[in-house]
Amino acid sequence: MNIISLTHKRLLTAVVDWSITLICIGAFTTLILLATGAPPVSTYYHIFMGAFGSWVKFGHSVKAWIPLTLCACGLLYTFKIGLWNIGIEGQMIMGAVFATGILKWGVGSENEILFLWLSFPAGLVGGALWAVVSGFLKTKCGVNEIFAGLGLNFMAQGLILWLIFGHWKQPGIASMSGTETFPQTLWLPQAFAVNVPPTGIMLTILALCITAYILRFTRIGLNLTAIGNNATASVLFGLHPDRYMLLAMSLAGGLSGLAGCIQVVAVYHRLIPSISSGYGYLALLVVMLAGFRAGMTAIISLFFACLNVGSIQLPMVLQLDSSLSGVIQGAMVLVTLGVHAWRKRRAAS
Amino acid sequence: MTEMDSAMILAGVVAGAAPIVLAAIGETITEKSGLINLSLDGSILLSAMAAFVVSYKTQSLAAGFAAGAMTGAAVAAIIAVFSIYLKLSQVAVGFVLALMTRDLAYFLGNPYSRIHGPQVTPLPVPYLSDIPFIGPVLFQHNITVYGSLLAIGLSGWYVYHTSYGLKLRSVGENPVASYARGIHPHGVQMIHAIIGGLLVGLAGAVFSLSAKPGWGRPQGAEGTGWIALALVIFGGWNPVKAAAGAYLFALLQVMGIYFQGWFPSIPAQVFQTAPFPLMIFILVLMYASQQESVRILAQNRPWLKSILRFFSAAAPTALGKSFHQQ
């Protein structure tokens, strides 16, 4: 009897929390829409149809889901050890830069397919290297990872512009539209008519499964958690926080570098200044909203990707700015964090 | 380069740095109390948008500046409430708000993009503006630039020479001891988050009403918030030094235009990233200056000693930690 009423109570709490969260977000978004004079119902309908209206549109959402989930996957490691890897954006950019370098080398060679596959490890290494710089600054030079990461993000952005306007510029004229588009032989094969790369989906699911396994069932996962909870105690236990921080950073950087590589080989087929599309920063929100759990990360990534893709057509149909998706995503994270903290505060008192 | 040219360059630096100076001072004051407002990049944009729209609707610049300041204060207050009363990570809330307020600014400001609105007119100071060299550099601007110059002096005086400033610093260093001395740490943090937010909001208003007049996507203020956060560290949590960093940054930006003349193949955006490696380098130096081995090395080397002394600033001890008040 006692047990039943206890689970009953927990279920009720969860339902109440979710209702409060959803009502807050809905009310907030609707108020903002009303403030700009936009019709709320029609706006929500267009976002939904923009993401699910046809297979092609859903394909776009899946294409956004791949890099977002890969970055979020990487962030699970760094959050586990208590690091704020804001530098993930720059790591993704470096992955794209390294992958482009390999592909440029492969243009016109006899077995281009080899270079296409080589671009994946190249992206991985590019992202991991940039993350290790941030990791070394944190562990050896006492630079907070947030500021090191931010600085490195802007430096990566500078590098990409320098390359696009310098060595890698299009023949004739350098422009913000990016480097020259690669020949189709260097594109990642796309499935069906929906333009979704099956390789990308499989890699992402694989990364998710491996991450979930490592974090839950292996010694590495346990040690990352131990250091994240109490670094001083972990030293007494014989662990080396510095080494694990570098490991977590390079795993995060590698996965986000892979995301950058996929943006080049499967989405844009060239290097553009905004190659990362802000997915690194968005992935930080995804992981926070998912409560640092791998399974939830995949679901929330898909939801965020759909929101992003769904709001792309808002400027055309309703003359609204597409940044509405970002507002909804931010509000979701804030309200969820707030309700959770409020619940904890009530439980404590 | 003639005297006229260098005066013009320096005048450009003083005018261009005005909003960054305000933002860096505001953030320094907030961080002195132990709170981090990481939302700067977004809240500057949101305040810029609010200031432009309000001054356009009311055709009153004063209303625009007030709206900008209130917006910045409101965002800062959200972070303070989440951190102080809900014990949430300041970094998490600040980062989410940085992204969200930026998107909110673009979304709400969309109907007001690329339209002509009111903007601040120049107001040379009588007599002072006729002084050769100094006049054109300092006294031929508009009121926002004079405001930024005034803010430097006022903030330095407030933080280091008033009893309120002493309370502010003590809360940032050791909230528990401050509490024992009868200071209310949460109240002090709340007030200084809002004061800092007001200044950050004013910085946004200065952008959309004076430095880069108008609204649009992009507005031109993007990235400034992150630079201001870096400048707080550069200044070693001293508002006057942070302001000096803002002028150095503005000088780098102006020099970037000249450098671009020398290297036409490199886009201007590359030069704009220059402050960031500099920031990382300074953070490394600050860490090194605290190391025992480096201090021993510096004992017989006065030049190294003076460099270390310059970089020996440290963050407020309780920065980013939440204090449990009974």
XYZ file of C-alpha atoms in Angstrom:
675
model
C 0.000 0.000 0.000
C 2.763 2.348 1.025
C 4.840 1.544 -2.057
C 1.895 2.038 -4.382
C 1.067 5.426 -2.937
C 4.742 6.398 -3.123
C 5.053 5.603 -6.843
C 1.694 7.247 -7.293
C 3.030 10.399 -5.671
C 6.186 10.400 -7.781
C 4.146 10.009 -10.939
C 1.913 12.870 -9.875
C 4.955 15.077 -9.184
C 6.360 14.334 -12.635
C 3.022 15.084 -14.299
C 2.662 18.352 -12.372
C 6.240 19.393 -13.245
C 5.749 18.624 -16.925
C 2.431 20.468 -17.037
C 3.908 23.548 -15.371
C 6.865 23.463 -17.771
C 4.720 23.099 -20.875
C 2.218 25.751 -19.784
C 5.033 28.216 -19.021
C 6.750 27.637 -22.383
C 3.475 27.766 -24.311
C 2.361 30.943 -22.572
C 5.748 32.606 -23.033
C 6.009 31.778 -26.737
C 2.419 32.779 -27.432
C 2.928 36.095 -25.636
C 6.004 36.810 -27.729
C 4.122 35.968 -30.913
C 1.216 38.203 -29.893
C 3.687 40.990 -29.086
C 4.927 40.978 -32.678
C 1.374 40.703 -33.977
C 1.882 37.224 -35.422
C -0.943 34.662 -35.408
C 0.203 32.012 -32.830
C -1.801 29.031 -34.077
C -0.787 29.551 -37.663
C 2.869 29.984 -36.609
C 2.892 26.679 -34.701
C 1.184 24.992 -37.657
C 3.824 26.274 -40.091
C 6.672 25.151 -37.823
C 5.111 21.687 -37.593
C 4.520 21.441 -41.321
C 7.997 22.790 -42.035
C 9.507 19.889 -40.124
C 7.042 17.072 -40.912
C 5.138 18.306 -43.984
C 6.865 15.936 -46.387
C 9.559 13.272 -46.429
C 12.026 15.766 -47.890
C 11.364 18.188 -45.042
C 11.734 15.455 -42.447
C 14.952 14.484 -44.238
C 16.265 17.999 -43.573
C 15.452 17.577 -39.889
C 17.361 14.285 -39.796
C 20.280 15.999 -41.501
C 20.322 18.588 -38.717
C 19.874 15.858 -36.101
C 23.150 14.127 -37.087
C 25.661 16.885 -36.182
C 23.576 18.037 -33.221
C 23.514 14.545 -31.704
C 27.204 13.931 -32.374
C 28.145 17.168 -30.583
C 25.747 16.427 -27.723
C 27.240 12.943 -27.426
C 30.695 14.425 -27.037
C 29.456 16.885 -24.445
C 28.162 13.999 -22.296
C 31.804 13.088 -21.568
C 32.894 16.623 -20.677
C 29.828 17.362 -18.551
C 30.375 14.054 -16.743
C 33.801 15.214 -15.585
C 32.464 18.689 -14.762
C 33.909 20.639 -17.683
C 31.989 23.307 -19.610
C 33.217 22.612 -23.133
C 31.947 25.804 -24.804
C 34.803 25.322 -27.283
C 32.766 22.602 -29.008
C 31.763 25.090 -31.698
C 35.391 25.691 -32.647
C 36.150 21.967 -32.459
C 33.377 21.312 -34.964
C 34.797 24.019 -37.241
C 38.287 22.495 -37.053
C 36.848 19.087 -37.935
C 35.272 20.630 -41.018
C 38.539 22.405 -41.911
C 40.617 19.208 -41.628
C 38.043 17.230 -43.638
C 38.013 19.902 -46.344
C 41.802 19.789 -46.464
C 41.776 16.049 -47.167
C 38.999 16.358 -49.744
C 40.804 19.201 -51.540
C 43.854 16.968 -51.737
C 41.692 14.197 -53.193
C 40.059 16.236 -55.957
C 41.010 14.733 -59.320
C 42.924 11.780 -57.902
C 42.295 8.244 -59.155
C 40.548 6.763 -56.156
C 38.543 9.645 -54.778
C 36.472 7.302 -52.618
C 39.559 6.704 -50.465
C 39.869 10.412 -49.745
C 36.151 10.587 -48.977
C 36.589 7.971 -46.252
C 39.846 9.520 -45.065
C 38.006 12.779 -44.417
C 36.229 11.155 -41.443
C 39.358 10.375 -39.399
C 40.724 13.758 -40.481
C 37.679 15.529 -39.053
C 37.960 13.486 -35.887
C 41.620 14.417 -35.443
C 40.983 18.096 -36.227
C 38.288 18.391 -33.597
C 40.248 16.411 -31.025
C 43.404 18.509 -31.530
C 41.505 21.759 -30.981
C 39.892 20.256 -27.876
C 43.252 19.118 -26.524
C 44.576 22.703 -26.827
C 41.676 23.777 -24.641
C 42.318 20.825 -22.322
C 46.014 21.648 -21.928
C 45.196 25.282 -21.218
C 42.837 24.046 -18.487
C 45.043 21.407 -16.882
C 48.535 22.865 -17.344
C 48.031 26.623 -17.601
C 45.100 27.208 -15.260
C 42.920 28.813 -17.924
C 39.206 28.260 -17.326
C 37.838 26.014 -20.081
C 34.977 28.419 -20.808
C 37.289 31.285 -21.747
C 39.843 29.065 -23.459
C 37.014 27.500 -25.460
C 35.465 30.841 -26.387
C 38.809 32.209 -27.501
C 39.536 29.119 -29.559
C 36.045 29.330 -31.132
C 36.728 32.812 -32.406
C 40.205 31.787 -33.579
C 38.742 28.843 -35.512
C 36.211 31.224 -37.053
C 39.057 33.537 -38.050
C 40.988 30.626 -39.541
C 38.027 29.485 -41.644
C 37.592 33.007 -43.054
C 41.296 33.293 -43.737
C 41.235 29.998 -45.638
C 38.105 30.858 -47.636
C 39.525 34.241 -48.623
C 43.073 32.997 -48.963
C 44.493 29.632 -49.989
C 41.165 27.923 -50.597
C 39.323 30.708 -52.398
C 37.221 29.942 -55.450
C 39.006 30.431 -58.745
C 38.450 34.014 -59.811
C 36.771 35.585 -56.827
C 36.883 34.939 -53.081
C 33.482 35.307 -51.436
C 31.530 34.560 -48.289
C 29.737 31.760 -50.174
C 32.682 29.523 -49.350
C 35.171 27.367 -51.205
C 34.528 25.748 -54.570
C 31.904 22.959 -54.442
C 33.428 19.478 -54.547
C 32.672 17.132 -57.493
C 29.806 14.711 -56.826
C 32.242 11.814 -56.473
C 33.359 13.373 -53.173
C 29.824 13.627 -51.780
C 28.697 11.187 -49.131
C 26.133 8.830 -50.777
C 22.557 9.906 -50.020
C 19.639 7.550 -49.581
C 16.343 7.690 -51.491
C 14.858 10.954 -52.602
C 15.106 12.486 -49.118
C 18.829 13.344 -49.294
C 19.731 11.682 -46.034
C 23.166 10.051 -45.722
C 22.720 6.566 -44.179
C 26.408 6.517 -43.202
C 25.894 9.629 -41.117
C 22.861 8.176 -39.347
C 24.649 4.921 -38.612
C 27.750 6.726 -37.304
C 25.576 8.853 -35.017
C 23.656 5.894 -33.612
C 26.932 4.040 -33.117
C 28.425 7.038 -31.296
C 25.345 7.259 -29.076
C 25.439 3.570 -28.164
C 29.180 3.551 -27.484
C 28.912 6.708 -25.372
C 26.021 5.322 -23.358
C 27.915 2.056 -22.842
C 31.184 3.711 -21.830
C 29.521 6.109 -19.414
C 27.339 3.492 -17.784
C 29.203 0.203 -17.824
C 32.947 0.832 -17.982
C 35.620 1.916 -15.548
C 36.288 5.032 -17.628
C 32.702 6.159 -17.174
C 32.861 5.523 -13.450
C 36.144 7.417 -13.119
C 34.808 10.365 -15.115
C 31.837 10.540 -12.746
C 34.072 10.230 -9.694
C 36.325 13.080 -10.820
C 33.322 15.185 -11.790
C 31.815 14.745 -8.353
C 34.956 15.369 -6.334
C 38.306 15.905 -8.029
C 40.237 16.122 -4.746
C 38.888 12.819 -3.487
C 39.618 11.149 -6.819
C 43.310 12.045 -6.489
C 43.402 10.320 -3.102
C 41.823 7.348 -4.822
C 44.755 7.175 -7.249
C 43.078 8.762 -10.265
C 44.649 11.447 -12.434
C 41.999 14.122 -13.081
C 44.231 15.898 -15.624
C 44.550 12.827 -17.826
C 40.837 12.103 -17.675
C 40.035 15.727 -18.483
C 42.231 15.520 -21.575
C 40.565 12.225 -22.489
C 37.065 13.649 -22.094
C 38.009 16.756 -24.051
C 39.537 14.809 -26.910
C 36.512 12.478 -27.095
C 34.181 15.488 -27.201
C 36.379 17.229 -29.743
C 36.634 14.105 -31.876
C 32.886 13.593 -32.026
C 32.191 17.244 -32.804
C 34.967 17.173 -35.423
C 33.140 14.255 -37.000
C 29.986 16.387 -36.996
C 31.905 19.139 -38.782
C 33.183 16.627 -41.330
C 29.630 15.407 -42.043
C 28.503 19.014 -42.548
C 31.125 19.225 -45.331
C 30.721 15.843 -47.040
C 26.951 15.407 -46.689
C 25.335 18.840 -46.365
C 27.254 21.730 -47.948
C 29.837 19.849 -50.080
C 32.225 22.756 -49.512
C 33.593 24.859 -46.657
C 31.414 27.860 -45.771
C 32.026 30.474 -43.033
C 29.018 29.301 -40.974
C 29.791 25.588 -41.419
C 28.940 24.826 -37.781
C 25.454 26.439 -38.001
C 25.657 27.041 -34.238
C 25.023 23.340 -33.566
C 27.833 23.192 -31.016
C 26.231 25.854 -28.820
C 22.796 24.310 -29.385
C 24.145 20.908 -28.331
C 25.029 22.411 -24.928
C 21.343 23.268 -24.493
C 20.316 19.797 -25.685
C 22.465 18.060 -23.087
C 21.298 20.342 -20.286
C 17.651 19.728 -21.193
C 18.277 15.987 -21.496
C 19.556 15.937 -17.930
C 22.934 14.598 -19.161
C 21.400 11.258 -20.245
C 22.394 9.680 -23.571
C 18.967 8.331 -24.485
C 17.158 11.591 -23.852
C 19.889 13.428 -25.765
C 18.908 11.667 -28.999
C 15.227 12.506 -28.560
C 15.752 16.147 -27.629
C 18.254 16.575 -30.465
C 15.569 15.411 -32.878
C 13.035 17.789 -31.364
C 15.454 20.736 -31.546
C 16.448 19.817 -35.100
C 12.765 19.753 -36.113
C 12.209 23.154 -34.475
C 15.195 24.610 -36.337
C 14.182 23.187 -39.700
C 10.488 23.937 -39.166
C 11.114 27.613 -38.512
C 13.233 28.101 -41.646
C 10.159 28.907 -43.732
C 8.697 31.403 -41.212
C 10.292 34.443 -42.909
C 8.678 33.508 -46.222
C 5.142 32.610 -45.113
C 4.636 34.887 -42.111
C 7.453 37.490 -42.378
C 8.734 36.368 -38.979
C 12.397 35.870 -38.118
C 13.467 32.217 -38.014
C 15.208 32.803 -34.677
C 11.892 31.908 -33.009
C 13.182 28.338 -32.702
C 16.112 29.561 -30.618
C 13.749 31.470 -28.335
C 11.598 28.371 -27.767
C 14.658 26.170 -27.152
C 16.159 28.639 -24.667
C 12.833 29.030 -22.861
C 12.486 25.254 -22.608
C 15.879 24.848 -20.961
C 15.376 27.768 -18.580
C 11.907 26.702 -17.476
C 12.932 23.057 -17.072
C 15.979 24.014 -14.985
C 13.855 26.417 -12.960
C 11.043 23.943 -12.236
C 13.558 21.239 -11.322
C 15.402 23.553 -8.926
C 12.137 24.792 -7.439
C 11.058 21.192 -6.802
C 14.381 20.426 -5.111
C 14.087 23.536 -2.960
C 10.590 22.529 -1.874
C 11.718 19.000 -1.117
C 14.584 20.316 1.006
C 12.466 22.658 3.116
C 51.347 60.207 -40.010
C 50.591 63.805 -39.095
C 49.263 64.992 -35.758
C 45.858 65.472 -37.363
C 45.704 61.818 -38.443
C 46.678 60.404 -35.072
C 44.151 62.676 -33.360
C 41.484 61.340 -35.697
C 42.480 57.730 -35.029
C 42.449 58.255 -31.269
C 39.084 60.033 -31.459
C 37.744 57.018 -33.361
C 39.124 54.719 -30.669
C 37.524 56.731 -27.858
C 34.157 56.804 -29.650
C 34.238 53.174 -30.803
C 35.167 51.893 -27.362
C 32.325 53.697 -25.548
C 29.825 50.793 -25.482
C 32.539 48.215 -24.755
C 33.794 50.323 -21.839
C 30.285 50.437 -20.350
C 29.742 46.692 -20.796
C 33.150 45.773 -19.351
C 32.630 48.031 -16.317
C 29.134 46.647 -15.747
C 30.336 43.066 -15.908
C 33.290 43.844 -13.604
C 30.929 45.260 -10.976
C 28.694 42.170 -11.198
C 31.633 39.769 -10.985
C 33.100 41.682 -8.027
C 30.068 40.493 -6.040
C 30.794 36.872 -6.969
C 28.156 36.528 -9.700
C 28.981 35.859 -13.352
C 26.640 37.301 -15.956
C 27.582 35.140 -18.947
C 24.588 36.383 -20.956
C 26.359 39.578 -22.047
C 26.508 38.842 -25.749
C 22.761 38.327 -25.981
C 21.657 40.909 -23.445
C 23.611 43.658 -25.233
C 21.759 42.800 -28.452
C 18.375 42.616 -26.731
C 18.947 45.990 -25.025
C 20.113 47.468 -28.327
C 16.902 46.271 -29.951
C 14.711 47.519 -27.077
C 16.446 50.906 -27.071
C 16.046 51.355 -30.815
C 12.409 50.279 -30.955
C 11.359 52.384 -27.947
C 13.166 55.493 -29.144
C 11.672 54.982 -32.624
C 8.142 54.643 -31.266
C 8.378 57.526 -28.825
C 10.886 59.612 -30.817
C 12.659 60.160 -27.502
C 16.287 59.177 -27.018
C 15.973 59.306 -23.242
C 13.178 56.719 -23.342
C 15.361 54.549 -25.584
C 18.304 54.637 -23.191
C 15.991 53.884 -20.271
C 14.484 50.913 -22.112
C 17.932 49.554 -22.976
C 19.155 49.877 -19.388
C 15.989 48.244 -17.998
C 16.334 45.321 -20.407
C 19.930 44.671 -19.403
C 18.954 44.893 -15.733
C 16.043 42.488 -16.227
C 18.243 39.820 -17.829
C 20.833 40.216 -15.058
C 18.070 39.960 -12.446
C 16.903 36.639 -13.937
C 20.415 35.212 -13.564
C 20.683 36.551 -10.022
C 17.324 35.062 -8.982
C 18.112 31.687 -10.564
C 21.507 31.621 -8.920
C 20.719 33.070 -5.496
C 17.267 31.658 -4.790
C 17.165 28.492 -6.913
C 20.887 27.594 -6.528
C 21.270 26.917 -10.240
C 24.628 27.168 -11.987
C 25.253 30.788 -13.020
C 27.211 29.581 -16.020
C 24.362 27.368 -17.251
C 21.658 30.012 -16.858
C 23.881 32.757 -18.247
C 24.843 30.714 -21.288
C 21.245 29.754 -22.090
C 20.232 33.403 -21.746
C 23.120 34.500 -23.974
C 21.721 32.399 -26.820
C 18.064 33.025 -26.050
C 18.170 36.814 -25.676
C 20.091 37.076 -28.954
C 17.386 35.107 -30.774
C 14.674 37.038 -28.966
C 16.256 40.302 -30.113
C 16.306 39.152 -33.749
C 12.751 37.870 -33.530
C 11.145 40.873 -31.824
C 13.232 43.409 -33.740
C 12.513 41.902 -37.161
C 9.735 44.400 -38.126
C 12.078 47.307 -37.270
C 15.004 46.154 -39.396
C 16.769 48.664 -41.601
C 14.606 51.647 -40.847
C 15.856 55.100 -39.947
C 15.361 55.983 -36.301
C 16.533 58.704 -33.950
C 20.217 58.839 -33.116
C 22.413 60.799 -30.756
C 23.864 64.016 -32.198
C 27.421 65.218 -31.506
C 27.814 67.723 -28.716
C 31.309 69.266 -28.560
C 32.177 70.589 -25.127
C 32.561 74.399 -25.376
C 36.148 75.721 -24.883
C 37.588 72.266 -24.072
C 37.055 71.043 -27.638
C 39.329 73.853 -28.916
C 42.397 72.512 -27.091
C 44.791 71.248 -29.764
C 45.000 67.423 -29.997
C 43.213 66.682 -26.702
C 40.110 68.575 -27.821
C 39.373 66.493 -30.923
C 40.328 63.250 -29.152
C 38.216 63.665 -26.018
C 35.768 66.539 -26.327
C 34.186 66.456 -29.776
C 31.895 63.461 -29.261
C 28.297 62.885 -28.279
C 26.945 62.466 -24.794
C 27.314 58.657 -24.763
C 31.092 58.933 -25.094
C 31.288 61.459 -22.245
C 29.119 59.068 -20.256
C 31.559 56.216 -20.840
C 34.472 58.412 -19.725
C 32.541 59.419 -16.622
C 31.672 55.771 -15.880
C 35.367 54.851 -15.683
C 36.048 57.382 -12.946
C 32.823 56.724 -11.084
C 33.228 52.935 -11.071
C 36.836 53.116 -9.855
C 35.802 55.483 -7.087
C 32.766 53.385 -6.157
C 34.546 50.023 -5.991
C 37.727 51.134 -4.222
C 36.847 54.297 -2.285
C 33.356 53.902 -0.823
C 31.981 51.743 1.965
C 29.503 50.186 -0.493
C 32.410 49.198 -2.710
C 34.148 47.634 0.283
C 31.016 45.596 1.045
C 30.807 44.584 -2.600
C 34.398 43.353 -2.629
C 34.071 41.536 0.693
C 31.004 39.627 -0.515
C 32.848 38.598 -3.661
C 35.869 37.443 -1.670
C 34.196 35.780 1.294
C 30.407 35.835 1.623
C 30.457 33.794 4.856
C 32.721 36.271 6.654
C 30.727 39.184 5.223
C 27.551 37.632 6.575
C 29.162 37.312 9.977
C 30.038 41.033 9.812
C 26.380 41.898 9.260
C 26.389 42.278 5.490
C 23.565 40.659 3.526
C 25.456 38.796 0.735
C 22.379 37.928 -1.318
C 21.121 41.499 -1.213
C 24.530 42.860 -2.233
C 24.768 40.347 -5.101
C 21.242 41.123 -6.299
C 21.832 44.889 -6.295
C 25.157 44.655 -8.091
C 23.837 42.207 -10.655
C 21.183 44.819 -11.459
C 23.644 47.757 -11.463
C 25.944 45.779 -13.764
C 22.970 44.835 -15.921
C 21.930 48.495 -16.197
C 25.388 49.377 -17.529
C 25.342 46.426 -19.941
C 21.910 47.536 -21.141
C 23.210 51.080 -21.630
C 26.044 49.611 -23.687
C 23.442 48.013 -25.951
C 21.553 51.295 -26.210
C 24.778 53.117 -27.122
C 25.253 50.613 -29.957
C 21.837 51.028 -31.560
C 21.457 54.773 -30.921
C 24.992 56.035 -31.458
C 27.919 53.727 -32.288
C 26.155 51.593 -34.927
C 22.802 53.345 -35.279
C 19.747 51.324 -36.287
C 18.643 47.729 -35.998
C 19.091 44.722 -38.275
C 20.400 41.200 -38.456
C 23.359 41.388 -37.984
C 23.308 44.586 -35.955
C 27.073 44.948 -35.606
C 27.199 44.462 -31.841
C 27.570 40.672 -32.152
C 30.539 39.262 -30.290
C 30.986 42.395 -28.156
C 29.571 40.649 -25.103
C 32.162 37.897 -25.235
C 34.885 40.508 -25.702
C 33.604 42.417 -22.663
C 33.731 39.193 -20.623
C 37.317 38.680 -21.770
C 38.171 42.287 -20.881
C 37.025 41.764 -17.296
C 39.730 39.111 -16.981
C 42.211 41.264 -18.892
C 41.578 44.036 -16.390
C 42.099 41.671 -13.476
C 38.621 42.483 -12.104
C 39.486 46.183 -11.823
C 36.927 48.346 -13.654
C 39.486 51.003 -14.633
C 41.918 48.429 -16.052
C 39.035 46.707 -17.855
C 38.148 50.042 -19.470
C 41.791 50.460 -20.489
C 41.534 47.020 -22.098
C 38.455 48.201 -24.004
C 40.472 51.085 -25.494
C 43.284 48.708 -26.412
C 40.748 46.476 -28.127
C 39.207 49.397 -30.011
C 42.709 50.434 -31.087
C 43.322 46.889 -32.369
C 40.091 47.115 -34.356
C 41.026 50.474 -35.881
C 44.527 49.189 -36.652
C 42.850 46.187 -38.297
C 41.531 48.547 -40.964
C 45.082 49.746 -41.618
C 46.481 46.216 -41.598
C 43.868 45.276 -44.134
C 45.285 47.914 -46.424
C 48.647 46.166 -46.169
C 47.265 42.617 -46.578
C 44.233 43.036 -48.826
C 43.698 39.287 -49.178
C 42.885 38.849 -45.479
C 39.311 39.752 -44.501
C 38.729 42.207 -41.668
C 37.026 39.545 -39.552
C 40.358 37.770 -39.090
C 41.830 40.835 -37.379
C 38.796 41.065 -35.150
C 39.719 37.725 -33.581
C 43.066 39.166 -32.409
C 41.896 39.983 -28.855
C 41.043 36.350 -28.149
C 44.510 34.750 -28.382
C 45.704 37.790 -26.430
C 43.129 37.041 -23.717
C 44.248 33.401 -23.462
C 47.896 34.490 -23.305
C 47.127 36.928 -20.481
C 45.237 34.242 -18.560
C 48.280 32.000 -18.847
C 50.509 34.831 -17.595
C 48.169 35.443 -14.651
C 48.378 31.778 -13.728
C 52.151 31.749 -14.133
C 52.559 34.781 -11.886
C 50.993 32.794 -9.045
C 53.401 29.862 -9.393
C 56.123 29.504 -6.760
C 58.803 28.488 -9.287
C 58.170 31.581 -11.393
C 58.356 33.814 -8.320
C 61.725 32.359 -7.365
C 62.895 32.932 -10.920
C 61.770 36.553 -10.698
C 63.557 37.307 -7.430
C 66.744 38.581 -9.057
C 65.120 39.870 -12.220
C 63.365 43.202 -11.582
C 61.932 43.389 -15.114
C 60.223 40.021 -14.694
C 59.042 41.057 -11.242
C 57.309 44.136 -12.605
C 55.654 42.113 -15.367
C 54.412 39.611 -12.792
C 53.123 42.379 -10.563
C 51.150 43.770 -13.487
C 49.502 40.416 -14.155
C 49.188 39.239 -10.583
C 45.453 40.002 -10.374
C 43.166 37.236 -9.211
C 39.472 36.625 -9.550
C 37.163 37.313 -6.602
C 37.550 34.164 -4.501
C 33.839 33.352 -4.325
C 33.236 34.012 -8.035
C 30.655 31.598 -9.431
C 29.982 29.875 -6.092
C 26.595 30.111 -4.510
C 26.344 31.009 -0.865
C 23.825 29.344 1.436
C 22.394 31.983 3.691
C 20.382 30.887 6.695
